């Protein structure tokens, strides 16, 4: 078969590991040929692609980012988008199937296209870990490791000045990155979108820690909704796909803590650092296994399905299952972490 790969949505460490394993598995096990579409769905719509040989994927699993480039191009709304044109392009260029590697937005597009006859399977990726039907997505472990390292650093400078340090992390509308990096760094308060916590409670935790001579660390997810607000702070406009660009809650909480407690407080927004650099060993292995499974799904003609992690097994799931809402942090996982907040 001749198979096209694309990476779409925000980049994330582990994408290149998927590309490498898919191509190597296809060449070695099935005698397949591969092309890589450039910049997500745009590459399919405009037939902008490169041939991918064994040589092109050499040494790729350790590299961050994506060699194909990515974009938030919508597969339907982009000029020339939609299944009819895509089917024509695939036929014209002798491409038998598409493997779409992406998060919620990308996989929703893949599902719709599969329903309309395009031979496409998915690979779930996101640092946010918000996709249902898979226990983990690659990129998450790397983001946790980067954020934890950053928070360790914030703690040494915080302790030297006896300040409260706030760290805003990514995660969109779920708190997985905040919960895991905050737990790993021993944070004294973790604020996530799924749980309402009032600022007085945060200040109480901060004061308890400060009064015993420690430097409090508060981790806040970008999607956390402050008391009295109906939505997360999103003063940076919209992403290309129309979703709000979240951010600003770290500064907001910092100002509130300083004003209400009188404790000198500093915010650090970790931002895109969390998505940059080389993937961890865990993410390289997960990406590699997902890529191999996706290729098997193509040979099964399991259009509209994706590779997924269940426990330690890589399995096939329907994209519809993955897109049935967001995978939120369960209340009991937050309660578990909360035991260690404050004093
Ligand atoms: O979905 C991944 C993610 O990094 C989110 O955590 C974040 O809100 C968003 O993408 C940022 O998007 P962009 O790279 O377009 O600024």
Short mmCIF file of C-alpha atoms and ligand atoms in Angstrom, two decimals:
data_model
loop_
_atom_site.label_atom_id
_atom_site.label_comp_id
_atom_site.label_asym_id
_atom_site.label_seq_id
_atom_site.Cartn_x
_atom_site.Cartn_y
_atom_site.Cartn_z
CA UNK A 1 0.00 0.00 0.00
CA UNK A 2 0.98 3.63 -0.40
CA UNK A 3 0.16 5.44 2.84
CA UNK A 4 0.15 9.14 3.75
CA UNK A 5 1.00 10.37 7.24
CA UNK A 6 0.11 13.72 8.71
CA UNK A 7 0.66 15.50 12.01
CA UNK A 8 -1.91 18.13 12.92
CA UNK A 9 -2.77 20.45 15.83
CA UNK A 10 -0.21 21.54 18.43
CA UNK A 11 3.07 19.67 18.09
CA UNK A 12 4.15 17.33 20.87
CA UNK A 13 7.21 15.24 21.72
CA UNK A 14 6.82 11.72 20.32
CA UNK A 15 5.32 12.60 16.91
CA UNK A 16 8.54 11.70 15.13
CA UNK A 17 8.68 8.35 16.95
CA UNK A 18 5.24 7.54 15.47
CA UNK A 19 6.41 8.51 11.97
CA UNK A 20 9.53 6.37 12.29
CA UNK A 21 7.85 3.23 13.59
CA UNK A 22 5.00 3.41 11.08
CA UNK A 23 7.37 3.73 8.14
CA UNK A 24 9.78 1.04 9.36
CA UNK A 25 7.00 -1.41 10.25
CA UNK A 26 5.28 -0.81 6.90
CA UNK A 27 8.44 -1.29 4.85
CA UNK A 28 9.68 -4.32 6.80
CA UNK A 29 6.41 -6.16 7.42
CA UNK A 30 4.21 -5.23 4.44
CA UNK A 31 6.41 -3.72 1.72
CA UNK A 32 4.46 -0.42 1.96
CA UNK A 33 5.45 2.97 0.57
CA UNK A 34 4.96 6.21 2.48
CA UNK A 35 4.45 9.91 1.93
CA UNK A 36 4.39 12.63 4.57
CA UNK A 37 1.82 15.42 4.13
CA UNK A 38 3.17 18.80 5.14
CA UNK A 39 1.48 20.92 7.83
CA UNK A 40 -1.45 18.67 8.71
CA UNK A 41 -4.65 18.57 6.63
CA UNK A 42 -3.35 21.41 4.44
CA UNK A 43 -0.89 18.95 2.93
CA UNK A 44 -3.70 16.56 1.95
CA UNK A 45 -5.94 19.30 0.56
CA UNK A 46 -3.13 20.84 -1.51
CA UNK A 47 -1.31 17.54 -2.21
CA UNK A 48 1.80 19.00 -0.63
CA UNK A 49 3.85 16.02 0.47
CA UNK A 50 7.27 14.38 0.49
CA UNK A 51 8.18 10.74 -0.05
CA UNK A 52 9.26 9.07 3.19
CA UNK A 53 11.89 6.38 2.87
CA UNK A 54 13.65 4.31 5.48
CA UNK A 55 16.55 6.74 5.25
CA UNK A 56 14.27 9.70 6.06
CA UNK A 57 13.17 8.26 9.42
CA UNK A 58 16.62 7.21 10.62
CA UNK A 59 17.28 8.22 14.26
CA UNK A 60 13.97 10.03 14.45
CA UNK A 61 12.39 8.68 17.64
CA UNK A 62 14.55 10.81 19.91
CA UNK A 63 13.73 14.10 18.15
CA UNK A 64 11.09 16.53 19.39
CA UNK A 65 8.61 18.40 17.17
CA UNK A 66 7.52 16.89 13.86
CA UNK A 67 9.55 16.58 10.67
CA UNK A 68 6.33 17.04 8.67
CA UNK A 69 5.34 20.33 10.26
CA UNK A 70 1.89 20.89 11.70
CA UNK A 71 -0.98 23.36 11.56
CA UNK A 72 -4.48 23.76 12.87
CA UNK A 73 -5.90 23.71 9.32
CA UNK A 74 -9.49 22.47 9.42
CA UNK A 75 -10.03 19.58 6.95
CA UNK A 76 -13.43 20.97 5.92
CA UNK A 77 -13.21 24.76 6.36
CA UNK A 78 -9.90 25.27 4.54
CA UNK A 79 -10.33 26.28 0.85
CA UNK A 80 -10.53 23.05 -1.16
CA UNK A 81 -11.25 21.02 1.98
CA UNK A 82 -13.84 18.29 2.41
CA UNK A 83 -13.99 14.66 1.40
CA UNK A 84 -14.59 15.10 -2.34
CA UNK A 85 -11.42 17.05 -3.03
CA UNK A 86 -9.42 14.91 -0.63
CA UNK A 87 -10.56 11.71 -2.32
CA UNK A 88 -9.51 13.20 -5.68
CA UNK A 89 -6.11 14.20 -4.38
CA UNK A 90 -5.49 10.78 -2.84
CA UNK A 91 -6.50 9.04 -6.07
CA UNK A 92 -4.45 11.38 -8.25
CA UNK A 93 -1.35 10.68 -6.16
CA UNK A 94 -1.98 6.93 -5.69
CA UNK A 95 -2.36 7.19 -1.94
CA UNK A 96 -4.43 4.35 -0.48
CA UNK A 97 -4.85 5.49 3.13
CA UNK A 98 -4.12 8.31 5.58
CA UNK A 99 -2.82 8.06 9.14
CA UNK A 100 -3.79 11.24 11.02
CA UNK A 101 -1.75 11.87 14.15
CA UNK A 102 -3.40 14.48 16.32
CA UNK A 103 -5.51 15.50 19.27
CA UNK A 104 -9.22 16.03 19.73
CA UNK A 105 -9.68 18.51 16.85
CA UNK A 106 -7.67 16.42 14.37
CA UNK A 107 -9.36 13.18 15.31
CA UNK A 108 -12.82 14.77 15.07
CA UNK A 109 -11.92 15.75 11.50
CA UNK A 110 -10.59 12.23 10.82
CA UNK A 111 -13.79 10.66 12.12
CA UNK A 112 -15.99 12.87 9.94
CA UNK A 113 -13.85 12.13 6.88
CA UNK A 114 -13.88 8.38 7.59
CA UNK A 115 -17.67 8.51 7.88
CA UNK A 116 -17.72 10.12 4.42
CA UNK A 117 -15.57 7.44 2.83
CA UNK A 118 -11.98 8.63 3.24
CA UNK A 119 -9.70 5.74 4.30
CA UNK A 120 -8.26 7.25 7.47
CA UNK A 121 -7.13 5.92 10.86
CA UNK A 122 -5.95 7.95 13.86
CA UNK A 123 -3.14 8.13 16.37
CA UNK A 124 -3.93 10.09 19.55
CA UNK A 125 -1.42 12.73 20.62
CA UNK A 126 -1.55 15.58 23.10
CA UNK A 127 0.45 16.83 26.04
CA UNK A 128 -2.92 17.59 27.71
CA UNK A 129 -3.85 13.88 28.11
CA UNK A 130 -7.49 14.89 27.65
CA UNK A 131 -8.53 12.23 25.12
CA UNK A 132 -11.00 9.62 26.19
CA UNK A 133 -10.55 5.95 25.25
CA UNK A 134 -6.81 5.95 25.89
CA UNK A 135 -5.14 5.83 29.30
CA UNK A 136 -2.31 8.10 28.15
CA UNK A 137 -1.22 10.03 25.10
CA UNK A 138 2.44 10.51 24.23
CA UNK A 139 3.77 13.99 24.94
CA UNK A 140 2.16 14.05 28.38
CA UNK A 141 5.04 12.31 30.15
CA UNK A 142 7.56 14.67 28.54
CA UNK A 143 5.49 17.72 29.53
CA UNK A 144 5.33 16.46 33.13
CA UNK A 145 9.05 15.91 33.25
CA UNK A 146 9.78 19.41 31.86
CA UNK A 147 7.27 21.08 34.18
CA UNK A 148 8.56 19.18 37.21
CA UNK A 149 12.13 20.22 36.47
CA UNK A 150 11.00 23.85 36.08
CA UNK A 151 9.13 23.73 39.40
CA UNK A 152 12.15 22.24 41.19
CA UNK A 153 14.03 25.30 39.98
CA UNK A 154 11.27 27.67 41.07
CA UNK A 155 11.45 26.15 44.52
CA UNK A 156 15.16 26.85 45.04
CA UNK A 157 14.82 30.49 44.05
CA UNK A 158 11.55 30.78 46.00
CA UNK A 159 13.16 29.34 49.12
CA UNK A 160 16.13 31.71 48.87
CA UNK A 161 13.80 34.73 48.89
CA UNK A 162 11.13 33.20 51.10
CA UNK A 163 8.59 33.98 48.38
CA UNK A 164 5.47 32.23 47.19
CA UNK A 165 5.97 30.87 43.67
CA UNK A 166 3.10 30.32 41.25
CA UNK A 167 3.49 28.20 38.14
CA UNK A 168 0.91 28.28 35.34
CA UNK A 169 0.92 25.15 33.21
CA UNK A 170 -0.88 24.11 30.01
CA UNK A 171 -3.58 21.47 29.71
CA UNK A 172 -6.46 23.34 28.08
CA UNK A 173 -9.72 22.42 29.90
CA UNK A 174 -8.37 19.54 32.00
CA UNK A 175 -5.94 19.48 34.92
CA UNK A 176 -3.77 16.43 34.19
CA UNK A 177 -0.54 18.37 33.62
CA UNK A 178 -1.11 20.50 36.73
CA UNK A 179 -2.03 17.51 38.89
CA UNK A 180 0.90 15.31 37.87
CA UNK A 181 3.62 17.98 37.71
CA UNK A 182 2.33 19.57 40.92
CA UNK A 183 2.38 16.24 42.75
CA UNK A 184 5.84 15.45 41.39
CA UNK A 185 7.21 18.82 42.53
CA UNK A 186 5.51 18.63 45.94
CA UNK A 187 3.27 21.65 45.32
CA UNK A 188 1.39 23.11 48.29
CA UNK A 189 -1.71 23.85 46.19
CA UNK A 190 -2.84 22.63 42.77
CA UNK A 191 -5.69 24.36 40.94
CA UNK A 192 -7.41 22.54 38.08
CA UNK A 193 -10.37 23.32 35.82
CA UNK A 194 -12.44 20.41 37.14
CA UNK A 195 -12.48 21.72 40.74
CA UNK A 196 -13.68 24.99 42.21
CA UNK A 197 -11.40 26.38 44.92
CA UNK A 198 -11.85 29.88 46.29
CA UNK A 199 -8.90 32.23 46.58
CA UNK A 200 -9.26 32.44 50.39
CA UNK A 201 -8.62 28.70 50.57
CA UNK A 202 -5.52 29.08 48.35
CA UNK A 203 -4.29 31.91 50.60
CA UNK A 204 -4.84 29.77 53.69
CA UNK A 205 -2.67 26.99 52.21
CA UNK A 206 -0.01 29.55 51.24
CA UNK A 207 0.03 31.13 54.72
CA UNK A 208 0.27 27.75 56.45
CA UNK A 209 3.34 26.85 54.41
CA UNK A 210 4.92 30.30 54.69
CA UNK A 211 4.42 30.45 58.46
CA UNK A 212 6.49 27.31 58.92
CA UNK A 213 9.37 28.88 57.06
CA UNK A 214 8.83 27.24 53.67
CA UNK A 215 8.37 28.77 50.24
CA UNK A 216 4.87 27.89 48.99
CA UNK A 217 4.50 26.53 45.45
CA UNK A 218 1.09 26.95 43.80
CA UNK A 219 0.50 25.16 40.50
CA UNK A 220 -2.40 26.42 38.40
CA UNK A 221 -3.74 24.93 35.19
CA UNK A 222 -4.37 27.47 32.41
CA UNK A 223 -8.00 26.34 32.29
CA UNK A 224 -8.69 26.87 36.02
CA UNK A 225 -11.84 28.96 36.50
CA UNK A 226 -11.41 31.55 39.26
CA UNK A 227 -14.25 32.08 41.69
CA UNK A 228 -16.94 34.39 40.37
CA UNK A 229 -16.02 33.66 36.73
CA UNK A 230 -17.89 31.45 34.35
CA UNK A 231 -14.99 30.58 32.10
CA UNK A 232 -11.21 30.29 32.09
CA UNK A 233 -9.15 33.41 31.33
CA UNK A 234 -8.54 33.67 27.59
CA UNK A 235 -7.39 37.17 26.75
CA UNK A 236 -5.19 36.15 23.84
CA UNK A 237 -7.83 35.76 21.16
CA UNK A 238 -8.56 32.57 19.29
CA UNK A 239 -6.59 29.71 17.80
CA UNK A 240 -6.79 29.07 14.04
CA UNK A 241 -9.53 26.50 14.66
CA UNK A 242 -11.63 29.00 16.61
CA UNK A 243 -10.92 27.72 20.12
CA UNK A 244 -10.02 30.34 22.77
CA UNK A 245 -6.31 30.79 23.58
CA UNK A 246 -6.16 30.21 27.32
CA UNK A 247 -3.75 31.96 29.67
CA UNK A 248 -3.34 34.62 32.32
CA UNK A 249 -4.61 32.80 35.40
CA UNK A 250 -1.09 32.53 36.88
CA UNK A 251 -0.74 36.33 36.99
CA UNK A 252 -4.27 36.68 38.35
CA UNK A 253 -3.73 34.22 41.22
CA UNK A 254 -0.31 35.74 41.97
CA UNK A 255 -1.81 39.21 42.37
CA UNK A 256 -4.60 37.86 44.57
CA UNK A 257 -2.22 35.96 46.86
CA UNK A 258 0.11 38.94 47.26
CA UNK A 259 -2.77 41.35 47.93
CA UNK A 260 -4.60 39.12 50.41
CA UNK A 261 -1.60 37.66 52.32
CA UNK A 262 1.09 40.30 51.93
CA UNK A 263 3.53 37.53 50.96
CA UNK A 264 5.79 38.44 48.06
CA UNK A 265 4.66 36.25 45.15
CA UNK A 266 5.95 35.61 41.63
CA UNK A 267 4.33 33.90 38.65
CA UNK A 268 6.06 31.82 35.98
CA UNK A 269 4.02 30.71 33.00
CA UNK A 270 5.76 27.66 31.58
CA UNK A 271 4.08 27.92 28.15
CA UNK A 272 5.47 26.18 25.10
CA UNK A 273 8.61 24.99 26.93
CA UNK A 274 6.32 22.12 28.00
CA UNK A 275 5.97 20.96 24.38
CA UNK A 276 9.55 21.50 23.29
CA UNK A 277 12.64 19.33 23.12
CA UNK A 278 13.18 15.59 22.98
CA UNK A 279 10.60 13.08 24.20
CA UNK A 280 11.16 10.99 27.33
CA UNK A 281 11.83 7.28 26.95
CA UNK A 282 8.21 6.57 27.92
CA UNK A 283 6.85 8.80 25.16
CA UNK A 284 9.24 7.35 22.56
CA UNK A 285 8.00 3.85 23.39
CA UNK A 286 4.32 4.87 23.43
CA UNK A 287 4.65 6.77 20.13
CA UNK A 288 6.51 3.83 18.57
CA UNK A 289 3.84 1.33 19.67
CA UNK A 290 0.98 3.62 18.53
CA UNK A 291 2.58 4.00 15.10
CA UNK A 292 2.93 0.27 14.62
CA UNK A 293 -0.66 -0.33 15.68
CA UNK A 294 -1.98 2.38 13.36
CA UNK A 295 -0.23 0.70 10.46
CA UNK A 296 -1.86 -2.63 11.36
CA UNK A 297 -5.23 -0.81 11.46
CA UNK A 298 -4.63 0.44 7.92
CA UNK A 299 -4.02 -3.13 6.74
CA UNK A 300 -7.21 -4.20 8.56
CA UNK A 301 -9.02 -1.34 6.77
CA UNK A 302 -10.29 -0.25 10.20
CA UNK A 303 -11.18 3.24 8.95
CA UNK A 304 -12.46 5.59 11.65
CA UNK A 305 -10.50 3.80 14.38
CA UNK A 306 -7.38 4.70 16.32
CA UNK A 307 -4.60 3.10 18.35
CA UNK A 308 -5.07 3.39 22.10
CA UNK A 309 -3.36 2.43 25.36
CA UNK A 310 -5.38 0.32 27.80
CA UNK A 311 -3.29 -0.65 30.79
CA UNK A 312 -0.14 -1.87 29.08
CA UNK A 313 -1.82 -3.09 25.88
CA UNK A 314 -2.15 -1.19 22.62
CA UNK A 315 -5.64 -1.77 21.24
CA UNK A 316 -8.04 -0.58 18.52
CA UNK A 317 -10.85 1.80 19.48
CA UNK A 318 -13.53 3.59 17.51
CA UNK A 319 -12.75 7.30 17.12
CA UNK A 320 -16.30 8.02 18.30
CA UNK A 321 -15.37 6.60 21.71
CA UNK A 322 -12.33 8.87 21.98
CA UNK A 323 -14.34 11.95 21.04
CA UNK A 324 -17.16 11.45 23.51
CA UNK A 325 -16.26 14.43 25.74
CA UNK A 326 -12.98 15.21 27.49
CA UNK A 327 -11.13 12.88 29.85
CA UNK A 328 -11.27 14.97 33.02
CA UNK A 329 -9.40 14.47 36.28
CA UNK A 330 -11.76 12.43 38.53
CA UNK A 331 -12.72 14.10 41.83
CA UNK A 332 -11.09 11.31 43.86
CA UNK A 333 -7.73 11.92 42.16
CA UNK A 334 -7.93 15.57 43.24
CA UNK A 335 -8.95 14.65 46.79
CA UNK A 336 -5.98 12.30 46.97
CA UNK A 337 -3.57 15.11 46.01
CA UNK A 338 -5.33 17.63 48.31
CA UNK A 339 -4.36 15.70 51.45
CA UNK A 340 -0.84 17.11 51.03
CA UNK A 341 -1.79 20.77 50.32
CA UNK A 342 -1.02 23.56 52.81
CA UNK A 343 0.49 22.32 56.02
O1 LIG B 1 -3.32 21.21 23.24
C1 LIG B 1 -1.98 21.45 23.50
C2 LIG B 1 -1.76 22.86 23.93
O2 LIG B 1 -0.37 23.02 24.23
C3 LIG B 1 -2.62 23.33 25.09
O3 LIG B 1 -2.16 22.86 26.34
C4 LIG B 1 -2.56 24.82 24.93
O4 LIG B 1 -3.68 25.47 25.48
C5 LIG B 1 -2.54 24.99 23.43
O5 LIG B 1 -2.10 23.75 22.89
C6 LIG B 1 -1.64 26.09 22.95
O6 LIG B 1 -1.79 26.18 21.57
P1 LIG B 1 -0.82 27.03 20.61
O7 LIG B 1 0.45 26.25 20.45
O8 LIG B 1 -1.57 27.14 19.35
O9 LIG B 1 -0.55 28.33 21.29
#
